[in-house]
PDB file of C-alpha atoms in Angstrom:
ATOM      1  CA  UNK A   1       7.924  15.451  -9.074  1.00  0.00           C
ATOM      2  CA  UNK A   2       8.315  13.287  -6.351  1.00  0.00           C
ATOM      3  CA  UNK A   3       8.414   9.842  -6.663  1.00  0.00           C
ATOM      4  CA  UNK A   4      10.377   6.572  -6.353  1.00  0.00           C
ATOM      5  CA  UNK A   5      13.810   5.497  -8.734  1.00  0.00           C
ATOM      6  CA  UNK A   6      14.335   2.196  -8.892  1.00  0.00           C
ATOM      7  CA  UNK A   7      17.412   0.800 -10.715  1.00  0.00           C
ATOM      8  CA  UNK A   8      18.387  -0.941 -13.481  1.00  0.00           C
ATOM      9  CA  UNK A   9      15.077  -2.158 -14.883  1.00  0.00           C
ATOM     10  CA  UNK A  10      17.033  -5.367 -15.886  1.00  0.00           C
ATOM     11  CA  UNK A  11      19.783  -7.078 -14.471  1.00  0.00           C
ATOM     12  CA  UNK A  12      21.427 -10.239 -14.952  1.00  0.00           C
ATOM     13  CA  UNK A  13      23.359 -12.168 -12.223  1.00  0.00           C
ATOM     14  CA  UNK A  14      26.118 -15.096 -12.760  1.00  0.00           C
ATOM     15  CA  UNK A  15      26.490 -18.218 -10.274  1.00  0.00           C
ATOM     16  CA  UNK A  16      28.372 -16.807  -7.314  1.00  0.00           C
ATOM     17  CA  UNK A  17      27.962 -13.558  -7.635  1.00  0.00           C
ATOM     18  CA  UNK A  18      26.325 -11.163  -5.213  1.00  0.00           C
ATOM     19  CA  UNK A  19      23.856  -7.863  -7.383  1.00  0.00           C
ATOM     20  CA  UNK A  20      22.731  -4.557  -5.783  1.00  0.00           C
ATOM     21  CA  UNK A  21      19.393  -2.779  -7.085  1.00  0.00           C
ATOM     22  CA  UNK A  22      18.796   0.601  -6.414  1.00  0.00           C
ATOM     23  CA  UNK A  23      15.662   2.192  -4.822  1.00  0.00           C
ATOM     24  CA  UNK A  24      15.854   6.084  -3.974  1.00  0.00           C
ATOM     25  CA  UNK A  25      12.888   8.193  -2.599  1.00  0.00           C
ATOM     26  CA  UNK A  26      12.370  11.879  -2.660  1.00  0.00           C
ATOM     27  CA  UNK A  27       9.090  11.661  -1.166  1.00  0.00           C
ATOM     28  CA  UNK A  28      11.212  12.294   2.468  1.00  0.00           C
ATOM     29  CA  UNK A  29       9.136   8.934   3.622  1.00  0.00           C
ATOM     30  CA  UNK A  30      10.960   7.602   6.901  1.00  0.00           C
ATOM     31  CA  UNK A  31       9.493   4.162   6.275  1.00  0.00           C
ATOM     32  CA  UNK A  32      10.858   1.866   3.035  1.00  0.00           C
ATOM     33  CA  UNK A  33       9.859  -1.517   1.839  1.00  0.00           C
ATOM     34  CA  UNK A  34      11.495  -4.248  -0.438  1.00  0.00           C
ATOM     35  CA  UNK A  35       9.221  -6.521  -2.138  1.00  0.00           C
ATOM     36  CA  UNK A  36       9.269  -9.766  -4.275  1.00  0.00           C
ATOM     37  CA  UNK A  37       7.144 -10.784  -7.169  1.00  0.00           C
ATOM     38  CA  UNK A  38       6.958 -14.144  -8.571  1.00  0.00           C
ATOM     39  CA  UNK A  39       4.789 -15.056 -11.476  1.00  0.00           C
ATOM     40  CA  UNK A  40       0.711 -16.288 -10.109  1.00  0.00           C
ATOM     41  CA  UNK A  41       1.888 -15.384  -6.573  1.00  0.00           C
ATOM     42  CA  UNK A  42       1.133 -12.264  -4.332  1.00  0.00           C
ATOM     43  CA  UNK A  43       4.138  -9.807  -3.655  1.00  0.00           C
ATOM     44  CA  UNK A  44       5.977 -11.154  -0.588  1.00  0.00           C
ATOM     45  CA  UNK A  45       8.084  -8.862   1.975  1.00  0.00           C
ATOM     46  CA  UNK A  46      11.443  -9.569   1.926  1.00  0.00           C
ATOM     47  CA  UNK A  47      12.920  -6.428   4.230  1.00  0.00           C
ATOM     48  CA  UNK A  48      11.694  -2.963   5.709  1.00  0.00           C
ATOM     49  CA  UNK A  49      12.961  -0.278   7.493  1.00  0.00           C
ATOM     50  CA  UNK A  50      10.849   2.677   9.470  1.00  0.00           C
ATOM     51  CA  UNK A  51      14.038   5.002  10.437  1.00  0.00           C
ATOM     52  CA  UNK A  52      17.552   5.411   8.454  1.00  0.00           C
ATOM     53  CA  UNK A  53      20.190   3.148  10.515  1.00  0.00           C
ATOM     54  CA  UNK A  54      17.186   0.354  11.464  1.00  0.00           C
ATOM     55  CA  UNK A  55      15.914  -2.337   9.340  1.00  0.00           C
ATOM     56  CA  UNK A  56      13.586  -5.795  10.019  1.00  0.00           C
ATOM     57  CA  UNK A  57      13.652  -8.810   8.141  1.00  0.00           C
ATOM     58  CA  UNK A  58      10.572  -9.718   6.068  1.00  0.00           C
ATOM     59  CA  UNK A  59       8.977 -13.201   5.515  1.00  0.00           C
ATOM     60  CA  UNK A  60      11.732 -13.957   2.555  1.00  0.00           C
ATOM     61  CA  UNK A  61      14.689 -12.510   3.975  1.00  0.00           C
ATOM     62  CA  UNK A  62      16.794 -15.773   3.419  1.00  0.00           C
ATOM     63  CA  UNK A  63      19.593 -14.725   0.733  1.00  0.00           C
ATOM     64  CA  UNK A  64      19.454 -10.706   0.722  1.00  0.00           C
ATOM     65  CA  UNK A  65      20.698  -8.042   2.384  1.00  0.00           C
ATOM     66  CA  UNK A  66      19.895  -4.517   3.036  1.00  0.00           C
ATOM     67  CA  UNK A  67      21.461  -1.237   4.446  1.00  0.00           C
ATOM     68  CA  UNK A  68      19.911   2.209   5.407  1.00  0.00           C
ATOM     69  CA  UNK A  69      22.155   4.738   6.043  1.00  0.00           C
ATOM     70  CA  UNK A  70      20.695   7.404   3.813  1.00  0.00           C
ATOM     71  CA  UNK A  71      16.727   8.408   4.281  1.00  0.00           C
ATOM     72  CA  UNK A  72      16.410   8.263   0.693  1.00  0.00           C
ATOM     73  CA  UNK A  73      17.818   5.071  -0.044  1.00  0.00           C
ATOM     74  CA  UNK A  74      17.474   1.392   0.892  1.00  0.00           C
ATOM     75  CA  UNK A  75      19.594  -0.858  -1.194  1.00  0.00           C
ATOM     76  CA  UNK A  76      19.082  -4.238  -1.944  1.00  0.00           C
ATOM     77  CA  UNK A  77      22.001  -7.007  -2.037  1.00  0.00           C
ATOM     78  CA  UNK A  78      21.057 -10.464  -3.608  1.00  0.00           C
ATOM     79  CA  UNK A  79      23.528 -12.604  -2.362  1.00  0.00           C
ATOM     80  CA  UNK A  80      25.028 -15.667  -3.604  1.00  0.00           C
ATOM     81  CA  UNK A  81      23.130 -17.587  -0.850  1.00  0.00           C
ATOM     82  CA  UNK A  82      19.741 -16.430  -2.678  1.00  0.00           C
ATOM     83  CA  UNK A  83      19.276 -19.645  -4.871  1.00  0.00           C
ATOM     84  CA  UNK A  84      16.196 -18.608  -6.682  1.00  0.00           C
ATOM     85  CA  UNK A  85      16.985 -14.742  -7.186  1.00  0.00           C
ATOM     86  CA  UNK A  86      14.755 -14.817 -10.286  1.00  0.00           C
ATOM     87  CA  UNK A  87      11.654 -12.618  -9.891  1.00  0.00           C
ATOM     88  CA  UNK A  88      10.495  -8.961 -10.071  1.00  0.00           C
ATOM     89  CA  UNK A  89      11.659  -6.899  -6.945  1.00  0.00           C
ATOM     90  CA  UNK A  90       9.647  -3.737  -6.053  1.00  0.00           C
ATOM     91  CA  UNK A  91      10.967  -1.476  -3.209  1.00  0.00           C
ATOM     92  CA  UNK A  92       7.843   1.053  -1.903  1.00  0.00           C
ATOM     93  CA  UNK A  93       7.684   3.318   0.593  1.00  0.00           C
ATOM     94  CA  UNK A  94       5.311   5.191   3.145  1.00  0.00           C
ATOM     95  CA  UNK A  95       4.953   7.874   5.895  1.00  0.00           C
ATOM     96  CA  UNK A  96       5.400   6.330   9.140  1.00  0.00           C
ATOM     97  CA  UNK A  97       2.883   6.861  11.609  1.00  0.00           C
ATOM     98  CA  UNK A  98       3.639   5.168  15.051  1.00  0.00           C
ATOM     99  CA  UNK A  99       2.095   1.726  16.070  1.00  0.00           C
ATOM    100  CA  UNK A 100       0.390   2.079  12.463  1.00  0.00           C
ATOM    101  CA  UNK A 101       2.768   2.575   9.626  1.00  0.00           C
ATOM    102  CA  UNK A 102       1.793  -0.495   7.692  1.00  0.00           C
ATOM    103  CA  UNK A 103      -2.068   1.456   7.807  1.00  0.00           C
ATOM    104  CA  UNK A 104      -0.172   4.286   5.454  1.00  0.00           C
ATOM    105  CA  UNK A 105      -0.320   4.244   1.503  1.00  0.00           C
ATOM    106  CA  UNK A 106       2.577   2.651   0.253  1.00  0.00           C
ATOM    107  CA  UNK A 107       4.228   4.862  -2.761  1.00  0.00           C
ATOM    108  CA  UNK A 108       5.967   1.884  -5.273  1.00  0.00           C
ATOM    109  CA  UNK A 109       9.131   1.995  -7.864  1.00  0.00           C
ATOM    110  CA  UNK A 110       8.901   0.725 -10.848  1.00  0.00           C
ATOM    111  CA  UNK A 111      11.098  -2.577 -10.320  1.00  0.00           C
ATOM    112  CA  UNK A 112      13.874  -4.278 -11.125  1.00  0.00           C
ATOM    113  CA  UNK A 113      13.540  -7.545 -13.195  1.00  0.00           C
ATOM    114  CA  UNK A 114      16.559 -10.178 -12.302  1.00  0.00           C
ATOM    115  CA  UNK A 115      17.490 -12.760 -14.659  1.00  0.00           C
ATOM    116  CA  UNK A 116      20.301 -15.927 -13.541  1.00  0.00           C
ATOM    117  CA  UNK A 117      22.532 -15.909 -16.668  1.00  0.00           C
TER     118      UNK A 117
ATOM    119  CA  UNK B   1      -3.976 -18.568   8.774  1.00  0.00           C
ATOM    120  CA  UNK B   2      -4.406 -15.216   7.464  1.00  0.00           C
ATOM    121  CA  UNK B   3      -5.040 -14.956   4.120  1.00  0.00           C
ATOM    122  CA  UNK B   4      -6.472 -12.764   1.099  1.00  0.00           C
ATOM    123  CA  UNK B   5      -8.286 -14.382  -1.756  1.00  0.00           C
ATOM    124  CA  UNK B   6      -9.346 -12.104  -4.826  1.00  0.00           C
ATOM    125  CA  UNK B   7     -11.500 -12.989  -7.633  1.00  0.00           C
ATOM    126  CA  UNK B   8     -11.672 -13.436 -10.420  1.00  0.00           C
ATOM    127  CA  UNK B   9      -8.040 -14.140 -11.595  1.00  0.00           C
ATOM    128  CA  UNK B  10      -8.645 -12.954 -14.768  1.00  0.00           C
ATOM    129  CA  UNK B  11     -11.684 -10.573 -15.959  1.00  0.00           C
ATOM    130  CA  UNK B  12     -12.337  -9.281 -19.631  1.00  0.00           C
ATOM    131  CA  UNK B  13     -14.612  -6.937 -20.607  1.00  0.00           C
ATOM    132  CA  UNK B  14     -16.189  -5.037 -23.160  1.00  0.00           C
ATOM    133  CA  UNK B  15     -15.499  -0.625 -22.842  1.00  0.00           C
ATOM    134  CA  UNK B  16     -17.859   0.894 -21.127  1.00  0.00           C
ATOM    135  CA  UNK B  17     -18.822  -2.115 -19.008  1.00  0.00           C
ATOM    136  CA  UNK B  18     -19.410  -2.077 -15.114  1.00  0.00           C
ATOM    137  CA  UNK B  19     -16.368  -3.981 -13.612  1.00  0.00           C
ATOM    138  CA  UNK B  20     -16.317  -5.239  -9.912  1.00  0.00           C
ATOM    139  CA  UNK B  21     -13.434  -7.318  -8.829  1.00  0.00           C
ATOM    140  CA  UNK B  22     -13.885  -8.898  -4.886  1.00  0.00           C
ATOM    141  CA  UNK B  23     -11.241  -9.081  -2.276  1.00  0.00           C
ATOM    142  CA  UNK B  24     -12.090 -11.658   1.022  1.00  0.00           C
ATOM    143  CA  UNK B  25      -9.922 -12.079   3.993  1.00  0.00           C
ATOM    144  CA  UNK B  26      -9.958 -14.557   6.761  1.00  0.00           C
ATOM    145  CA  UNK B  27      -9.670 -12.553   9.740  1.00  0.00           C
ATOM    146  CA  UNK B  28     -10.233  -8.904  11.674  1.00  0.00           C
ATOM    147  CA  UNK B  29      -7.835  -6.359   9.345  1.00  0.00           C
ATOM    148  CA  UNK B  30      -6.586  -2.778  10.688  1.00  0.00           C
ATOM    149  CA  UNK B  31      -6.680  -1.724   6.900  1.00  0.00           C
ATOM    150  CA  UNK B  32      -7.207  -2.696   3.276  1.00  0.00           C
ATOM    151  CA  UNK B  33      -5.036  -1.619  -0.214  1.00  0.00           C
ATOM    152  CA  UNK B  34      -6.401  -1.750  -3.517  1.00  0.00           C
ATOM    153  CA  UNK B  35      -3.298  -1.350  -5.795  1.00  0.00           C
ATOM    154  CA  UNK B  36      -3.143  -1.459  -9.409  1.00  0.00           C
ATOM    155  CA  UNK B  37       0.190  -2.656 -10.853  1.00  0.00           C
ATOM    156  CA  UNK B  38       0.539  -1.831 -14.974  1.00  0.00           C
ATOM    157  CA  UNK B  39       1.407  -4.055 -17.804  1.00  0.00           C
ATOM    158  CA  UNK B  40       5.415  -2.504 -16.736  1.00  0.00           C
ATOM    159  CA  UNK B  41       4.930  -3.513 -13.543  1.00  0.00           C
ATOM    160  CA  UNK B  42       4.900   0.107 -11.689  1.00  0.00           C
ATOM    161  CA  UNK B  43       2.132  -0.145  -9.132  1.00  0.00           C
ATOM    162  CA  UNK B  44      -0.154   2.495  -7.811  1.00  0.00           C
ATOM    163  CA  UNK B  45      -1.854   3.267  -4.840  1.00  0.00           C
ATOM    164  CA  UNK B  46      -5.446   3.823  -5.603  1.00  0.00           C
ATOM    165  CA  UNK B  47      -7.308   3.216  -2.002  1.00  0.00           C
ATOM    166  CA  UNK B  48      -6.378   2.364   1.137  1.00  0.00           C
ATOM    167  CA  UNK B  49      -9.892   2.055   3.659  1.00  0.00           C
ATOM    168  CA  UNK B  50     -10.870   0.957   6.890  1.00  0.00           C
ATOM    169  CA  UNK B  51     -14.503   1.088   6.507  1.00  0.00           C
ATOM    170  CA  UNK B  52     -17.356   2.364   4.344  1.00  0.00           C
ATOM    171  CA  UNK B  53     -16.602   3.403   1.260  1.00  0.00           C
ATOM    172  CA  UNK B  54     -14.286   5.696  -1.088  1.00  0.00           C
ATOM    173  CA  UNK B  55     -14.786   7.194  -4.923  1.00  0.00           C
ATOM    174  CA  UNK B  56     -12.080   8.517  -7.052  1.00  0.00           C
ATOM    175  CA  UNK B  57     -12.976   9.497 -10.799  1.00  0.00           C
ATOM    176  CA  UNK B  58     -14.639   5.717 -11.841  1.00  0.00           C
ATOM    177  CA  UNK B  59     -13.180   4.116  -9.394  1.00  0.00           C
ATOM    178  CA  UNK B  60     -14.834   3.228  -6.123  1.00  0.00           C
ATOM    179  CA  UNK B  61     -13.491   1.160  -3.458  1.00  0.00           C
ATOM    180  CA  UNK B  62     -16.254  -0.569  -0.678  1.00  0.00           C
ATOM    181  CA  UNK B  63     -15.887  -2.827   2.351  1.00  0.00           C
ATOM    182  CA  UNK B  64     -17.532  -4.769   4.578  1.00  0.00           C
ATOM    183  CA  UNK B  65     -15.749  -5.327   7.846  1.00  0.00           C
ATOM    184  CA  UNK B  66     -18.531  -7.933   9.181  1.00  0.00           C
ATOM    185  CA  UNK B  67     -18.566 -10.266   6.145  1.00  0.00           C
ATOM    186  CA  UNK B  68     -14.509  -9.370   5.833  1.00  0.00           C
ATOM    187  CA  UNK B  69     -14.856  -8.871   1.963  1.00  0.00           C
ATOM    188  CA  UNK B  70     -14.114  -5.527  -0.457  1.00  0.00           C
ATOM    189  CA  UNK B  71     -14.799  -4.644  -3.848  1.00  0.00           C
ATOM    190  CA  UNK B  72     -13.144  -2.560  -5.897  1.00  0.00           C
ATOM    191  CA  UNK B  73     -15.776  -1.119  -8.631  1.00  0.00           C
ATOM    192  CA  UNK B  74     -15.034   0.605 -12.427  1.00  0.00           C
ATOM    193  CA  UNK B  75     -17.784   1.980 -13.848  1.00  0.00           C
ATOM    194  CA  UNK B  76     -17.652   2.782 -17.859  1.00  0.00           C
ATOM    195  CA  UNK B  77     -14.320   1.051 -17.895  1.00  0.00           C
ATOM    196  CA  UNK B  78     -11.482   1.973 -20.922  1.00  0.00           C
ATOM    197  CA  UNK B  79      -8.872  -0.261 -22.354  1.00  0.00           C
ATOM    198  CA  UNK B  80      -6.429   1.801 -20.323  1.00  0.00           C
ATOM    199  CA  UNK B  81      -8.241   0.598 -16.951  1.00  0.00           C
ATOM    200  CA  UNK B  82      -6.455  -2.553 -18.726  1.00  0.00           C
ATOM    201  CA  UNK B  83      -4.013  -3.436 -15.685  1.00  0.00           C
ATOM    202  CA  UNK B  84      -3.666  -6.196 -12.417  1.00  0.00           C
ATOM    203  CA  UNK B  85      -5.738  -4.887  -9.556  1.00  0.00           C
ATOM    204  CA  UNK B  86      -3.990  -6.324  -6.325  1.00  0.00           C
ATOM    205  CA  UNK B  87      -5.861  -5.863  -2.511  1.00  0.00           C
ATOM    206  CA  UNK B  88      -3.466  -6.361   0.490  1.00  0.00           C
ATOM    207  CA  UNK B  89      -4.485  -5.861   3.876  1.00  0.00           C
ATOM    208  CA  UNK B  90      -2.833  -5.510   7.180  1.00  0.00           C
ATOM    209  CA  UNK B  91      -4.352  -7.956   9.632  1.00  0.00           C
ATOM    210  CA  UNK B  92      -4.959  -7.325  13.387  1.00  0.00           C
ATOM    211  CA  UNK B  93      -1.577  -7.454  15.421  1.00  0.00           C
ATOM    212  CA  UNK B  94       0.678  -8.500  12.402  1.00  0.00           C
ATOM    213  CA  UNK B  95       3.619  -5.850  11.047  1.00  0.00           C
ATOM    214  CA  UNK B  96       3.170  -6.201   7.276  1.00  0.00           C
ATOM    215  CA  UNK B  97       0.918  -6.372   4.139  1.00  0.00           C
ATOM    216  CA  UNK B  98      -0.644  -9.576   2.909  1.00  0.00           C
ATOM    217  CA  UNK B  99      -1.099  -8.995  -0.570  1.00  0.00           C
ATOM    218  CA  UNK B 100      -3.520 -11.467  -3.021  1.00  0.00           C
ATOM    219  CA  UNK B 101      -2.861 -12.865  -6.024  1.00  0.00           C
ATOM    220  CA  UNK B 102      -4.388 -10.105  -7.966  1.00  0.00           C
ATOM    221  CA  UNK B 103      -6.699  -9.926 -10.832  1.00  0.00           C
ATOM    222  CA  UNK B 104      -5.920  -9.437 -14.390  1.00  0.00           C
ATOM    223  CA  UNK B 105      -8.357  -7.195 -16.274  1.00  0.00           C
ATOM    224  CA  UNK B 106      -8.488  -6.753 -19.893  1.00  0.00           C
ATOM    225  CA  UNK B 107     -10.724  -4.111 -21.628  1.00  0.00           C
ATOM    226  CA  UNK B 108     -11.858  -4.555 -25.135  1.00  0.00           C
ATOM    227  CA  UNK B 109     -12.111  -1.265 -27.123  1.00  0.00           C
TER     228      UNK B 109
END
């Protein structure tokens, strides 16, 4: 089945130090999405990317990083500059239809859950 | 300032019960997401609409562009309907999803 993998479900990061979570797609979507969830707010874009080797920041891009050199996979770095990292991160991703991509049904992971030890 | 309110926050019910949960926006939208996110957190695509109206098992989605609201509908609703329902739209001109709060609903077997 086709679907999205995000990973770990959990992670933990110390002061200082920089985490990577996972996302991989076999839907063969050109268009992926990282999202952030905090608790009684709406999920916030943080990066996206429509074509491997391109990505955009989001509204929240402060403090993370991304890279997209595979079409399956769009990574996401938390760095050490990110001083609330706390929250639930969902990466999604779509077809992309030109001039209006965001119009397309966006296919969600699971999550990742990221704790400050 | 383009925003999405949904109500109510939080909804229980009874099984079996007619649910409607309402989605308003500010201004003109190119499209509008109903997503339903599960007590995990894995979310799922249930509509995405432009006008008029779509139906999927209990489920039905509606909007109405003029008044710039949408309701997402469950008829006989089951504890496992039991999940956050979360509407995001995609206003005129802009290059991303707004997404509301999201309402939580609870169904009482």
């Amino acid at each position: 089945d086709g679907g999205i993998t995000q990973s770990p479900k959990y992670l933990f990061r110390k002061e200082g130090q920089n985490v990577t979570l996972s996302c991989e797609q076999n839907l063969n979507h050109d268009a992926m999405y990282w999202y952030r969830q905090d608790p009684g707010q709406g999920l916030r874009l943080i990066y996206y990317s429509q074509i491997v080797n391109d990505f955009q920041k989001g509204d929240i891009a402060e403090g993370y990083s991304v890279s997209r050199e595979k079409k399956e996979s769009f990574p996401l770095t938390v760095t050490s500059a990110q001083k609330n990292p706390t929250a639930f991160y969902l990466c999604a991703s779509s077809l992309r239809s030109v001039g209006e991509w965001f119009n397309q049904p966006q296919h969600f992971g699971d999550g990742t859950r990221l704790s400050i030890l | 300032k383009n925003e999405v309110e949904q109500s109510p926050q939080n909804l229980t019910a009874q099984e079996g019960e007619f649910i409607t949960i309402n989605c308003s926006y500010s201004v003109g939208i190119s499209a509008l997401h109903w997503l339903q996110q599960h007590p995990g957190g894995g979310i799922v695509s249930l509509f995405m609409l432009s006008s008029g109206k779509k139906k999927h098992g209990r489920l039905i989605a509606t909007i109405n562009i003029q008044e710039k609201h949408s309701s997402l509908h469950i008829t006989a609703s089951h504890p496992r309907d039991s999940a956050v329902y979360i509407c995001a739209v995609r206003f005129w001109g802009a290059q991303k999803l707004v997404f509301g709060q999201g309402t939580r609903l609870t169904i009482n077997p």
